[in-house]
XYZ file of C-alpha atoms in Angstrom:
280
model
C -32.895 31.816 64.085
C -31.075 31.591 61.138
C -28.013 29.711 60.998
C -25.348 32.774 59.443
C -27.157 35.125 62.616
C -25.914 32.618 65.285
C -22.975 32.843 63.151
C -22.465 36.569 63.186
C -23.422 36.686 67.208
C -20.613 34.741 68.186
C -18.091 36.308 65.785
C -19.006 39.325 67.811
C -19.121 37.985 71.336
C -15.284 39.210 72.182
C -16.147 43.020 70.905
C -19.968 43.216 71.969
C -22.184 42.758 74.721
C -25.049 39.308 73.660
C -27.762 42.430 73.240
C -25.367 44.102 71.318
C -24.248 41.404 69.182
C -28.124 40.549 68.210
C -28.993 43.641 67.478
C -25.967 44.129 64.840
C -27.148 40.421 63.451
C -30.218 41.547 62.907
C -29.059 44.901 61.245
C -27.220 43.014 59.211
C -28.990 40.411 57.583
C -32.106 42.877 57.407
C -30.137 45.915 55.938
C -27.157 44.462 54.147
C -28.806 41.074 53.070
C -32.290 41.493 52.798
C -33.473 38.759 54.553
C -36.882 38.550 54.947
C -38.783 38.054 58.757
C -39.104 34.590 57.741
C -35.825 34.070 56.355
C -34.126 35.625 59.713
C -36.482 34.018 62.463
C -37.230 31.059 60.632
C -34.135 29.152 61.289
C -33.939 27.188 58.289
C -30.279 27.061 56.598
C -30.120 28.818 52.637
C -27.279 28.493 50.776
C -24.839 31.975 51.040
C -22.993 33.085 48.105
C -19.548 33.164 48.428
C -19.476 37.186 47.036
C -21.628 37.803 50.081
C -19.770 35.781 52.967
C -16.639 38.138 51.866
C -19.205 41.088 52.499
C -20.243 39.647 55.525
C -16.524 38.903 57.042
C -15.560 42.251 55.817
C -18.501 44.047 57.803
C -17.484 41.965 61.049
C -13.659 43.048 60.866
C -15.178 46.416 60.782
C -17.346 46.206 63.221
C -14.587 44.527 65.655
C -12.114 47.388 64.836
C -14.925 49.032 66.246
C -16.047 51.308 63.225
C -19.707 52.394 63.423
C -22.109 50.485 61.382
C -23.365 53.395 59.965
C -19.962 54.438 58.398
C -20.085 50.559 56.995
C -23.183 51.064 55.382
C -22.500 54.692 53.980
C -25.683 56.113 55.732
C -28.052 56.647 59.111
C -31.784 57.182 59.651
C -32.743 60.582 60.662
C -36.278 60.843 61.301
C -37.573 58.392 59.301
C -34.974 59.376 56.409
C -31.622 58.267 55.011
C -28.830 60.096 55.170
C -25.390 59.425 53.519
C -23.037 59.889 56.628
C -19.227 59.724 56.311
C -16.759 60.295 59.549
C -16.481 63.620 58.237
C -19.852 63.861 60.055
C -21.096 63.025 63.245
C -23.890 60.276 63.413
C -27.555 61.630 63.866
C -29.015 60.879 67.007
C -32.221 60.562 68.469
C -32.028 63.021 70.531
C -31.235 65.958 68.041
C -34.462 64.059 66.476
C -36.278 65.294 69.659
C -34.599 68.807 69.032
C -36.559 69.291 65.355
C -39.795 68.108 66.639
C -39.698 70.824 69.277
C -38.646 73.390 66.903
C -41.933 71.907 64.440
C -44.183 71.498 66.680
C -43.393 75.570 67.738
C -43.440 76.952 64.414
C -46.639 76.272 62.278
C -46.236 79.528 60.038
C -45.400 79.462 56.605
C -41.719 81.051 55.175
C -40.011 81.434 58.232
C -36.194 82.243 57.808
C -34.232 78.882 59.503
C -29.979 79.175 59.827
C -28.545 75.837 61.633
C -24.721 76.221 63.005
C -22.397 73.337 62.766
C -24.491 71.443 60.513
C -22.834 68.186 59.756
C -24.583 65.775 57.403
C -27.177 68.379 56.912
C -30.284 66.220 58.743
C -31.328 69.576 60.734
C -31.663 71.811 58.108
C -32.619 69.341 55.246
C -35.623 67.607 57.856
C -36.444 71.358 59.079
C -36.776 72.336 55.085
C -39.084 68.999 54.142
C -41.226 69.637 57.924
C -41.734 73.384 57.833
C -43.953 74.873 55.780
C -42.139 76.394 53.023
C -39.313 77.605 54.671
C -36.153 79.628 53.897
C -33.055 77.492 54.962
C -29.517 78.245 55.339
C -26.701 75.991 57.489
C -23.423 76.673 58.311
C -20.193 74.206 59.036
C -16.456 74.628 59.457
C -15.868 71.670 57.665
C -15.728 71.689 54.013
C -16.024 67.616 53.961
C -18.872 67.855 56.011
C -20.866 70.293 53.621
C -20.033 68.098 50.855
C -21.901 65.233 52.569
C -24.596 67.616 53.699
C -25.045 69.051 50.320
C -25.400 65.588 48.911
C -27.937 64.618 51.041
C -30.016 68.043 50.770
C -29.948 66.966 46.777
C -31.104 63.807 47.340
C -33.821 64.821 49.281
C -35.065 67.294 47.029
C -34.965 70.542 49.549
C -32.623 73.905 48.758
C -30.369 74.484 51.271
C -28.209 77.886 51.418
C -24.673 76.556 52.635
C -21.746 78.387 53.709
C -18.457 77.363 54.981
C -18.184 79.147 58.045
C -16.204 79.284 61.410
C -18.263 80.774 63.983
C -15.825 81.366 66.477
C -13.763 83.937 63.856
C -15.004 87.334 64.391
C -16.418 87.221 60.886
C -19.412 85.868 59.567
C -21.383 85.535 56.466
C -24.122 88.359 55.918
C -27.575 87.320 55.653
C -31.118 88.361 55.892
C -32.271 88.268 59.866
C -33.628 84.469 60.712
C -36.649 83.711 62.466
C -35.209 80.477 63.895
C -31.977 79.707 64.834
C -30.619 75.981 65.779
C -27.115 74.673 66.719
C -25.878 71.101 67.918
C -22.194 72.095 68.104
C -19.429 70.857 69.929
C -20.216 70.175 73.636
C -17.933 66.857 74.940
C -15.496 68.209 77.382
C -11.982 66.785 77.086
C -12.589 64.671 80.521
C -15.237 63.044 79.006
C -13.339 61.068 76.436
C -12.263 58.600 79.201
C -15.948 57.757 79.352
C -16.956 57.499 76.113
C -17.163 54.344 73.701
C -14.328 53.462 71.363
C -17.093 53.758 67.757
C -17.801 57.096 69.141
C -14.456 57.894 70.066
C -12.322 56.336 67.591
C -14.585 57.162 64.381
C -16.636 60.361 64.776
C -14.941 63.967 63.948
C -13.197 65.024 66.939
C -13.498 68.919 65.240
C -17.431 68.092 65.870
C -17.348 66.668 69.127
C -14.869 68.512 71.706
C -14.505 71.126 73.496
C -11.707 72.461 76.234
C -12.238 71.530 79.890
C -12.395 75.348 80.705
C -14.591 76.401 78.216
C -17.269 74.245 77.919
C -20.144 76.834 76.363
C -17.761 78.232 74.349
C -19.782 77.424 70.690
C -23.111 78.676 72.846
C -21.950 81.050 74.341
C -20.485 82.756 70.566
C -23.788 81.380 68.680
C -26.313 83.035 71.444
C -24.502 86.069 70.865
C -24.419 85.661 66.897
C -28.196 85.140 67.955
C -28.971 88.751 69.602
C -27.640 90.063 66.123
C -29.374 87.725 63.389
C -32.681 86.619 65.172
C -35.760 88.873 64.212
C -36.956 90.139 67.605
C -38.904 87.609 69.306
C -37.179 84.944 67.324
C -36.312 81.642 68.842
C -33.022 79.879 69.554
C -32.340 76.065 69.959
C -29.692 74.411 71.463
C -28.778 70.563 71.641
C -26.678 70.741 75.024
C -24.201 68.560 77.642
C -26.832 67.423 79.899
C -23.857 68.391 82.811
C -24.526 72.010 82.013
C -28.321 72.598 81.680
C -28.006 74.991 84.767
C -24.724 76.949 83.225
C -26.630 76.932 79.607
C -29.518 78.705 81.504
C -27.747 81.574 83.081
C -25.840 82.571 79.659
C -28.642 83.005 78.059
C -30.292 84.827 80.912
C -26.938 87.009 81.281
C -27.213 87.954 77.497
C -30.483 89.000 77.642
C -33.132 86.473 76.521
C -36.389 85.608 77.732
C -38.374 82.791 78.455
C -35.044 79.962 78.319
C -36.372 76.544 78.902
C -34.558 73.391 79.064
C -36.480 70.128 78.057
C -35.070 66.605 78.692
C -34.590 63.949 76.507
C -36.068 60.562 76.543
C -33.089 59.154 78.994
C -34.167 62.251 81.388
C -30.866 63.796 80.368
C -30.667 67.770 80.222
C -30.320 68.281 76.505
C -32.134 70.932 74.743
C -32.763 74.286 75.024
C -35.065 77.600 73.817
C -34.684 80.894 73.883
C -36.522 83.778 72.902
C -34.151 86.853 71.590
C -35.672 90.155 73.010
């Protein structure tokens, strides 16, 4: 291996675990540098500018305050895209990945009407708007920072993307035409969780995007599911990214407000963490 990965390994060895530490040495010198396969695995010393060791110690303080190399770089891959993220928005992750290719793989017609709550950096809506065929998109966030990132990223991907700064839990909301599809990965961490969680999660990410009170967990779902019996089309379909603790709870709500056929699918881990309804 190169000389500068070994390097950037054991800078790392107090903060991260080995796997860790290679695996942000790779990212790295790949993403940041540009090193070729044969530069990185080759093992054969090149000189380093002095501009880009200051980078590179830079990106390690970072990274051993614990900040998210994502919010480093200014961006995060979201199936198969970039997206500028910012930690006015929560990080894409795989599994809300999983979430669009359900709601894709369920909805071949063309023009459907699509509204995503709690949007973030926009990668639902902009990835449901490039995957769909020609559909009618319109996401909703609290934040106003958040929509700025998500409206950057809906430009640079080319797709038109009706946003609104919205809180869902005010009685409220904006008017618009009934949706076929509705999708929401809002808040679902419980406030005994944070003891659990990692500090670049915990530290970084939007708390307004992550938590939720002890004694209310399903509060967003339980608000957006109802939202949902007034702007779904009948028959329309409902998606929820959800706390794999409370697949059994999810299912009851939405059986207690009236929809049909709710099924919750696991995630690659085996973790209860999506969910589809049908609005009667």
């Amino acid at each position: 291996m190169h000389p500068i990965y070994t390097y950037i390994k054991d800078n790392l060895s107090d903060t991260y675990t080995p796997s860790e530490g290679a695996a942000l040495a790779k990212w790295i010198l790949t993403d940041v540098f540009h090193f070729s396969v044969t530069e990185l695995y080759g093992g054969k010393g090149t000189n380093f500018p002095e501009n880009e060791r200051k980078r590179l110690e830079d990106i390690l303080g970072r990274l051993r305050n614990f900040e998210p190399m994502q919010y480093i770089l200014g961006e995060a891959r979201f199936d198969g895209r970039t997206f500028r993220v910012t930690p006015d928005v929560l990080i894409p992750r795989p599994e809300t990945e999983e979430l669009v290719d359900w709601i894709v793989h369920d909805h071949p017609k063309s023009h459907l009407r699509v509204l995503d709550i709690g949007t973030g950096s926009g990668c639902i809506p902009i990835t449901l708007a490039l995957r769909l065929d020609r559909p009618e998109v319109a996401a909703w966030d609290i934040s106003g920072q958040a929509l700025a990132v998500a409206r950057e990223n809906a430009e640079t991907h080319g797709v038109k993307i009706a946003f609104s700064q919205t809180d869902i839990l005010c009685p409220h909301v904006p008017s618009i035409n009934k949706v076929d599809i509705l999708v929401s990965n809002p808040p679902y961490v419980t406030e005994n969780e944070r003891a659990d969680m990692a500090p670049n999660v915990l530290d970084w990410e939007p708390e307004l995007a992550l938590f939720v009170p002890n004694n209310d967990p399903l509060r967003f779902y339980r608000r957006i599911a109802g939202l949902g019996r007034e702007l779904l089309v009948p028959g329309g379909s409902l998606y929820f990214e959800i706390n794999r603790s409370y697949g059994k709870e999810m299912v009851q709500l939405l059986h207690d407000l009236g929809y049909r056929e709710v099924e919750i699918r696991q995630d690659l881990s085996g973790n209860d963490r999506m969910t589809k309804a049908i609005r009667p």
